[in-house]
Each structure stands twice: as structure tokens, then as C-alpha cells.
Amino acid sequence: MALALSSRHGCVLQSEIRNMSIECSRIGGINLSQGVCDTPIPDAVVRGASESIATGVNTYTHYAGLFRLREAIARKQLKFSGMQCDPENEIVVSAGATGALYCAFQTLLDPGDEVIVFEPYYGYHISTLLAAEAVPLYVTLEPPGWTFSLEELERTVTPKTRGIILNTPANPSGKVFSAAELSQLADFADTHDLFVFTDEIYEHFIYTGHEHRSFATLPGMRERTITVSGASKTFSVTGWRIGYAICDARWAKTIGYFNDLVYVCAPAPLQAGVARGMQELGDDYYIGLAREYEARRDRFCDALSCAGLPPYIPDGAYYVLADVSRVPGSTGKEKAMHILNTTGVASVPGSAFFQGGKGNTTVRFCFAKEDGVLDEAMGRLQLLA
Ligand code: PMP
């Protein structure tokens, strides 16, 4: 038999986001395609990690993470979402939210199990499902409010559907699911007996008039919900790979074992750094973060409007989908390349977030950039006006 890649290799093909980053560095452009925040890391977090390296927190930790970090997560979760969780049995620290989702899908899904995903989606959700040999089913959110219809959900679900992925605030749309929408989804999950995988990595990037609610706190939802979040975005440490899953002890145990299997544990001193940050940073930090990003959102969306690329204004997270109908090109990729070649600013073609040829009239920009970089990008985008 000839040497060949596994049939699974298709789920890790070069992503459009990575492609645009490569194109961008080829021309030395400003990369607003990738969700890498370059805002400063809080001092407490840096000190917590560097002191831990110096004082010897350098060996494997428990596969579910340092206990002090799990305790800090439990306290933070209670404070911000009112969710009680047991740090001993219900929290697993993972290599980023990415690791938590991978391990959760491996733990709870069998090959052929279907999982409903809202589009526009975050591509890793799909690839991670495919890596578990699960089958994504798509329900489209309709702009400008990125609303879903219960009828479409009911048309999509089948007896083989085991779960639904909820990402709030969402990448790329910036949608923050409302209390009413969450309660509809809770009824839906209950009726069809679904697991709810909630990716809440942008929980602290919430803008005026909106509120983040953890799905697990809705009545009766705790047992079926796997809450995933992490430090990447909140503390600007995307490269540290510290995330976590919070869920019922029955699921958490095996999620922890998968964690152990694929990477043993998240980086020990960096877990300690994140624990320190969670212990020492008060409300003012989280409020300041949301304000800072809201100001960036406002400035950037104004610049997009001026450049003739009307934005779908996000209510949370730090991405914006812009309408690029009037930019030359017949596909989203051609339009994103036109923007890159004309202005030197990289974005992601909207088609990367949808199935089957949708999304060709939008591109996504990430505005998690230092003010100087963002100013330069905003200036350059005016070349399209
Ligand atoms: N979930 C979403 C929705 C994201 O946008 C990202 C980052 N792009 C992640 C998860 C990745 O998080 P982490 O760095 O914790 O793996």
C-alpha cells in the first residue's frame, strides 16, 4: 500500500486565516486577519509566571491543572456569572480553549454524532468536530442582528444530533446572545436532550447595552453544558495556551484524561501566572478592558463606514464583519486580496465562516491591536473610499 496521509488530514487543511496571514507578511502589511491581541499583559500575570519559573513550578501539574488555578477559576466564575463550581471535580485546565474543546468533543461525541453549529462560525469548531468524526449541521444567523429561527433549528435537528455549539460573544459576528435567545436554546436543548458546548472565551469583551450570561446558569442546563473559556484573550496571552472547561464531574473526569493523553497538562508556570492574575485583578481591570475595546470598536467601525465598507457593529468580542459588496472581485477571497493589495491591510474572506459559497460579500477584521497599528490601518483603508 502506498504511503499516504490519513483520511482525517482534510480537517486540518490550511485555513483561510493562516493563508491571509502568509499573504500579509509577504507584502509586509498590517495583519488584521488573525485574532492575536497585542495589548499589554497585566503585571500580576507576568510576575506570577516569572516568579513561578524562578521558584520551581516547572514540572507536570495535575492533569486537570494546578489546584490554585482551579480555585481561582471557580471564584471568578461565581463572581462574574453566578455559577457555583467545584474546583476539585468540575474544572479542567487545558491547553487553551482549543484544547478544552478538543478534549470535550473526544469525551462526549461518537463518530457520526451530529452537532449543530451557527454560521458564521469559528472554523476551529468545525475542524475539531471533524477530528472527532462528528458531523456538523449548520443553522444560519441572519444579519444585521445575527438572529436564528427556531423553525430552522427544528428542521435541522435529527435523532442523531447530540449537541449544539454556542459561542457568545461570537467570533466572527460579535453577536451576544440575549437572555430570551438563550432561554429558547435551553428549551431546545432540553427537548432534544443535547449537550451544549459553550465557547465563552470573549466573555469580558462586552459592549454597552449587552450582558454576558453563562448558559450553564440557565435553569436545568448545568448538567448538559460544557463551559469553555480561557486566559488567551482576557489577559492577552494567546501564546501561553491556558484555557479550561467547566462541567459536570462525570464529563470533567474524562475530559481531564484526554487532556493528559494529548499534552499531559497546560504549561505549569503559566498556569500559576494566570492564577495570580485572577486572584489579584479586580473589577476595574475587566471593566477597563471592555471600555478600551469598545472605544477601539467605535473608532474602527467609523473608519470602515468612511471607507465605504459598512460594518455590522459587534456587541462583543473584537472582530467586525464588514460589507464589501462594492470592493472589486467576485469571491470573498478576491475582495480580501484586493483590500490587501490596495491598502496593505489583511482581513479574512467572509466565506471562511460559512458553508457552501455564502459570505462572499463580507470580510472580517480583527481590531485587537495597539492604537498606533489600528490608526495606521484605518488611515490606509481610506484608500478604498
Ligand atoms: N474560541 C474562539 C471563538 C476564538 O476566537 C479563539 C481564538 N481565535 C479561540 C477559541 C482560541 O482560544 P485559545 O487561545 O484559548 O485556544
XYZ file of C-alpha atoms and ligand atoms in Angstrom:
401
model
C 0.000 0.000 0.000
C 1.336 3.464 -0.896
C 2.347 5.854 1.865
C -0.464 8.373 2.307
C -1.994 10.840 4.707
C -4.840 9.660 6.913
C -8.400 10.321 5.822
C -8.589 12.740 8.759
C -5.990 15.104 7.291
C -8.730 17.008 5.478
C -9.893 18.554 8.739
C -6.613 20.395 9.282
C -6.094 21.849 5.817
C -4.553 25.315 5.578
C -7.133 27.717 6.961
C -8.094 30.908 5.186
C -6.926 32.840 8.240
C -3.443 31.351 8.077
C -3.397 31.928 4.284
C -4.195 35.621 4.706
C -1.529 35.985 7.400
C 1.043 34.499 4.992
C -0.070 36.818 2.160
C 0.099 39.724 4.576
C 3.641 39.040 5.754
C 4.737 38.528 2.134
C 3.911 42.180 1.434
C 4.778 43.476 4.927
C 1.170 44.550 5.548
C -0.852 45.161 8.707
C -2.383 41.894 9.822
C -5.974 42.401 10.931
C -6.848 38.871 9.870
C -5.716 36.931 12.913
C -7.233 37.148 16.390
C -3.945 37.849 18.113
C -4.246 40.667 20.600
C -1.103 42.696 21.107
C -2.301 44.702 24.095
C -0.043 44.559 27.203
C -0.197 41.610 29.613
C -1.307 42.619 33.138
C 1.653 42.911 35.519
C 0.284 40.456 38.061
C 0.066 37.778 35.368
C 3.669 38.315 34.201
C 5.006 38.357 37.769
C 3.015 35.281 38.704
C 4.548 33.331 35.818
C 8.134 34.552 36.110
C 8.263 34.036 39.877
C 6.877 30.543 39.371
C 9.647 29.671 36.923
C 12.227 31.027 39.379
C 10.755 29.255 42.396
C 10.296 25.909 40.688
C 6.740 25.482 39.398
C 8.188 23.755 36.345
C 7.152 20.128 36.414
C 3.957 18.461 35.218
C 0.901 19.603 37.107
C -2.154 17.501 37.899
C -3.764 16.658 34.531
C -6.692 18.903 35.450
C -4.381 21.801 36.302
C -2.838 23.462 39.378
C -5.364 23.429 42.173
C -4.791 27.122 42.936
C -5.743 27.955 39.344
C -8.872 25.803 39.509
C -9.827 27.573 42.747
C -9.236 30.963 41.142
C -11.379 29.946 38.135
C -14.175 28.771 40.469
C -14.136 32.102 42.351
C -14.071 34.137 39.148
C -16.883 32.107 37.611
C -19.033 32.573 40.710
C -18.338 36.285 40.791
C -18.987 37.042 37.129
C -21.648 34.543 36.166
C -23.117 33.364 39.456
C -22.102 29.807 38.627
C -21.052 27.558 41.538
C -18.402 25.029 40.598
C -16.282 22.564 42.498
C -12.581 23.122 41.711
C -11.771 19.546 42.667
C -14.092 17.775 40.255
C -15.721 20.189 37.812
C -12.861 22.194 36.300
C -10.197 21.022 33.859
C -7.391 23.393 32.898
C -6.369 22.762 29.296
C -4.006 23.960 26.562
C -6.225 26.881 25.632
C -9.953 26.829 24.957
C -8.876 24.945 21.826
C -7.585 22.056 23.935
C -10.679 22.085 26.127
C -12.998 21.805 23.120
C -10.896 19.081 21.525
C -10.942 17.018 24.723
C -14.653 17.690 25.340
C -15.606 16.503 21.841
C -13.421 13.401 22.201
C -15.091 12.713 25.537
C -18.730 13.216 24.590
C -19.140 12.543 20.869
C -19.055 9.291 18.931
C -18.280 9.052 15.209
C -21.383 10.052 13.270
C -22.890 12.102 16.093
C -24.294 15.371 14.793
C -23.656 18.756 16.365
C -25.487 21.952 15.410
C -23.276 24.963 14.713
C -24.415 28.502 13.994
C -22.869 30.172 10.961
C -20.957 32.427 10.614
C -18.805 30.130 12.747
C -15.311 29.963 14.161
C -13.526 27.489 11.848
C -11.767 25.584 14.630
C -15.153 24.495 15.957
C -15.802 22.705 12.693
C -12.324 21.197 12.343
C -12.386 19.981 15.937
C -15.754 18.319 15.368
C -14.433 16.673 12.198
C -11.363 15.448 14.079
C -13.781 13.673 16.440
C -15.540 12.265 13.332
C -18.666 14.147 14.355
C -20.947 15.723 11.762
C -21.606 19.479 11.890
C -25.100 20.671 10.957
C -25.474 24.365 10.137
C -28.038 26.945 11.174
C -27.509 30.398 9.693
C -27.633 33.559 11.770
C -29.248 36.384 9.814
C -27.724 39.879 9.828
C -27.906 42.574 10.983
C -28.929 41.121 14.391
C -27.476 37.658 13.618
C -30.774 36.140 14.686
C -31.718 32.476 14.342
C -35.100 30.918 13.751
C -36.402 28.181 15.999
C -38.118 26.660 12.962
C -34.743 26.274 11.253
C -33.292 24.667 14.381
C -36.222 22.238 14.494
C -35.825 21.448 10.776
C -32.116 20.758 11.285
C -32.126 18.539 14.380
C -32.386 14.751 13.892
C -32.383 11.737 16.224
C -28.596 11.555 15.670
C -27.990 15.083 16.957
C -26.064 15.009 20.239
C -25.047 18.602 20.770
C -25.041 22.257 19.840
C -22.176 24.753 19.928
C -22.861 28.181 21.304
C -20.240 30.924 21.025
C -21.157 34.078 22.902
C -19.848 36.711 22.394
C -19.245 35.261 18.952
C -16.348 35.203 16.554
C -16.709 36.498 13.830
C -20.110 38.231 14.158
C -19.699 39.841 17.588
C -23.171 38.576 18.473
C -24.025 38.411 22.165
C -26.926 36.007 22.637
C -29.748 37.669 24.562
C -31.465 36.221 27.631
C -34.527 35.420 25.518
C -32.456 33.632 22.859
C -30.567 31.632 25.489
C -33.789 30.559 27.082
C -35.138 29.401 23.686
C -31.938 27.418 23.188
C -32.279 25.934 26.674
C -35.773 24.663 25.808
C -34.462 23.312 22.515
C -31.525 21.521 24.207
C -33.861 20.092 26.806
C -36.426 18.864 24.275
C -33.807 17.138 22.122
C -31.550 16.084 25.017
C -28.429 17.818 23.655
C -25.059 18.658 25.108
C -24.388 22.388 24.865
C -20.759 23.293 24.233
C -20.425 26.981 25.049
C -17.310 28.827 23.983
C -17.194 31.919 26.208
C -13.596 32.949 25.503
C -14.736 36.560 24.810
C -16.857 36.795 27.982
C -15.154 40.018 29.106
C -15.356 41.753 25.717
C -18.903 43.020 26.090
C -20.083 46.433 24.926
C -22.596 48.936 26.250
C -26.155 47.671 26.376
C -25.193 43.992 26.411
C -24.563 41.450 29.101
C -22.762 38.132 29.042
C -24.668 35.213 30.512
C -23.139 31.790 31.048
C -25.502 29.255 29.525
C -24.831 26.779 32.359
C -26.619 29.127 34.787
C -29.959 28.797 32.981
C -32.429 26.624 34.891
C -31.771 22.927 34.327
C -28.836 23.482 31.945
C -25.900 22.742 34.226
C -25.617 19.011 33.589
C -25.724 19.250 29.795
C -23.439 22.286 29.429
C -19.680 22.252 28.888
C -18.487 25.807 29.538
C -15.211 26.650 27.842
C -13.134 29.766 28.347
C -9.550 30.795 28.999
C -6.929 33.431 29.578
C -5.776 33.986 25.966
C -7.968 36.988 25.284
C -8.703 38.351 28.761
C -5.012 38.578 29.719
C -3.571 38.939 26.173
C -1.616 35.697 26.447
C -2.693 33.791 23.341
C 0.684 32.015 23.178
C 0.560 30.739 26.741
C -2.122 28.183 25.996
C -4.158 28.378 29.190
C -7.862 27.568 28.912
C -10.390 25.488 30.786
C -13.600 23.519 30.704
C -16.197 23.640 33.483
C -18.828 20.914 33.583
C -20.456 18.113 35.498
C -17.898 15.896 37.290
C -18.918 12.890 35.172
C -17.722 14.619 31.984
C -14.847 16.559 33.575
C -13.038 13.408 34.658
C -12.712 12.039 31.138
C -12.040 15.470 29.624
C -9.116 15.558 32.088
C -7.928 12.123 30.958
C -7.949 13.238 27.317
C -6.079 16.357 28.354
C -3.488 14.065 29.955
C -3.343 11.896 26.839
C -2.699 14.631 24.277
C -0.433 17.013 26.220
C -0.328 15.876 29.895
C -1.053 19.343 31.253
C -1.067 23.034 30.362
C 2.294 24.836 30.941
C 2.840 24.835 34.713
C 4.358 28.299 35.419
C 1.917 29.917 33.034
C -0.995 28.316 34.892
C 0.457 29.932 38.020
C 0.662 33.306 36.243
C -2.970 33.146 35.201
C -3.963 32.104 38.740
C -2.170 35.181 40.103
C -3.938 37.408 37.606
C -7.336 36.004 38.528
C -6.578 36.398 42.238
C -5.223 39.947 42.086
C -7.099 41.738 39.309
C -10.286 43.402 40.444
C -13.437 44.552 38.686
C -11.674 47.661 37.429
C -9.423 45.526 35.209
C -12.305 43.755 33.495
C -14.384 46.930 33.182
C -11.368 48.791 31.779
C -10.764 46.032 29.237
C -14.320 46.209 27.912
C -14.186 50.036 27.748
C -10.856 50.029 25.943
C -12.095 47.589 23.327
C -15.415 49.363 22.943
C -13.528 52.558 22.117
C -11.476 50.626 19.549
C -14.646 49.107 18.113
C -16.225 52.541 17.733
C -13.198 54.118 16.077
C -12.630 51.187 13.773
C -16.277 50.879 12.730
C -16.369 54.618 11.962
C -13.290 54.199 9.777
C -14.902 51.285 7.937
C -18.036 53.355 7.269
C -15.902 56.220 5.917
C -14.012 53.807 3.690
C -17.306 52.592 2.182
C -17.193 49.209 3.923
C -20.308 49.318 6.146
C -19.662 47.360 9.370
C -22.060 45.023 11.146
C -21.379 46.606 14.503
C -20.344 43.909 17.010
C -21.870 43.807 20.508
C -18.939 41.837 21.896
C -15.604 40.137 21.028
C -13.071 42.007 18.915
C -13.875 41.273 15.309
C -16.060 43.074 12.847
C -17.657 41.777 9.674
C -17.815 44.496 7.047
C -19.926 44.601 3.911
C -17.505 44.617 0.980
C -20.079 44.328 -1.832
C -18.609 47.317 -3.620
C -14.996 46.074 -3.500
C -13.855 44.591 -6.837
C -13.732 40.791 -7.015
C -16.301 38.043 -7.417
C -15.427 35.979 -4.353
C -14.709 36.880 -0.752
C -11.094 35.832 -1.306
C -10.703 38.138 -4.322
C -12.182 41.024 -2.364
C -9.940 40.422 0.648
C -6.923 40.220 -1.684
C -7.985 43.459 -3.389
C -8.153 45.159 0.017
C -4.734 43.753 0.947
C -3.114 44.748 -2.344
C -4.651 48.240 -2.354
C -4.212 49.171 1.305
C -1.771 46.658 2.820
C -4.395 45.661 5.393
C -5.179 41.941 5.728
C -8.675 40.676 6.532
C -10.323 37.257 6.280
C -12.794 36.483 3.468
C -16.281 36.037 4.933
C -16.612 32.722 3.085
C -14.233 31.236 5.694
C -17.071 31.434 8.222
C -19.879 29.889 6.167
C -20.703 26.741 4.229
C -21.366 26.497 0.543
C -20.400 29.781 -1.059
C -22.060 32.112 1.447
C -20.256 35.068 2.979
C -18.759 36.375 -0.270
C -19.855 39.937 0.413
C -18.203 40.258 3.827
C -14.689 40.217 5.237
C -13.646 40.055 8.888
C -11.248 42.480 10.520
C -9.756 41.964 13.990
C -9.428 45.217 15.937
C -7.444 43.808 18.892
C -4.434 45.924 18.006
C -2.469 48.666 19.699
C -3.824 52.102 18.918
C -0.887 53.081 16.674
C -1.303 49.988 14.491
C -5.061 50.434 14.334
C -4.692 54.127 13.397
C -2.338 53.224 10.574
C -4.724 50.519 9.307
C -7.710 52.893 9.499
C -5.824 55.502 7.517
C -4.835 53.029 4.844
C -8.367 51.665 4.478
C -9.480 55.131 3.362
C -7.701 54.398 0.065
C -10.822 52.369 -0.752
C -13.203 55.284 -0.242
N -12.676 30.252 20.604
C -12.874 31.292 19.794
C -14.263 31.664 19.428
C -11.794 32.023 19.309
O -11.997 33.059 18.501
C -10.480 31.661 19.672
C -9.254 32.412 19.178
N -9.257 32.796 17.890
C -10.323 30.553 20.498
C -11.437 29.881 20.962
C -8.961 30.090 20.896
O -8.763 30.230 22.249
P -7.467 29.652 22.963
O -6.324 30.551 22.636
O -7.817 29.688 24.413
O -7.248 28.271 22.469
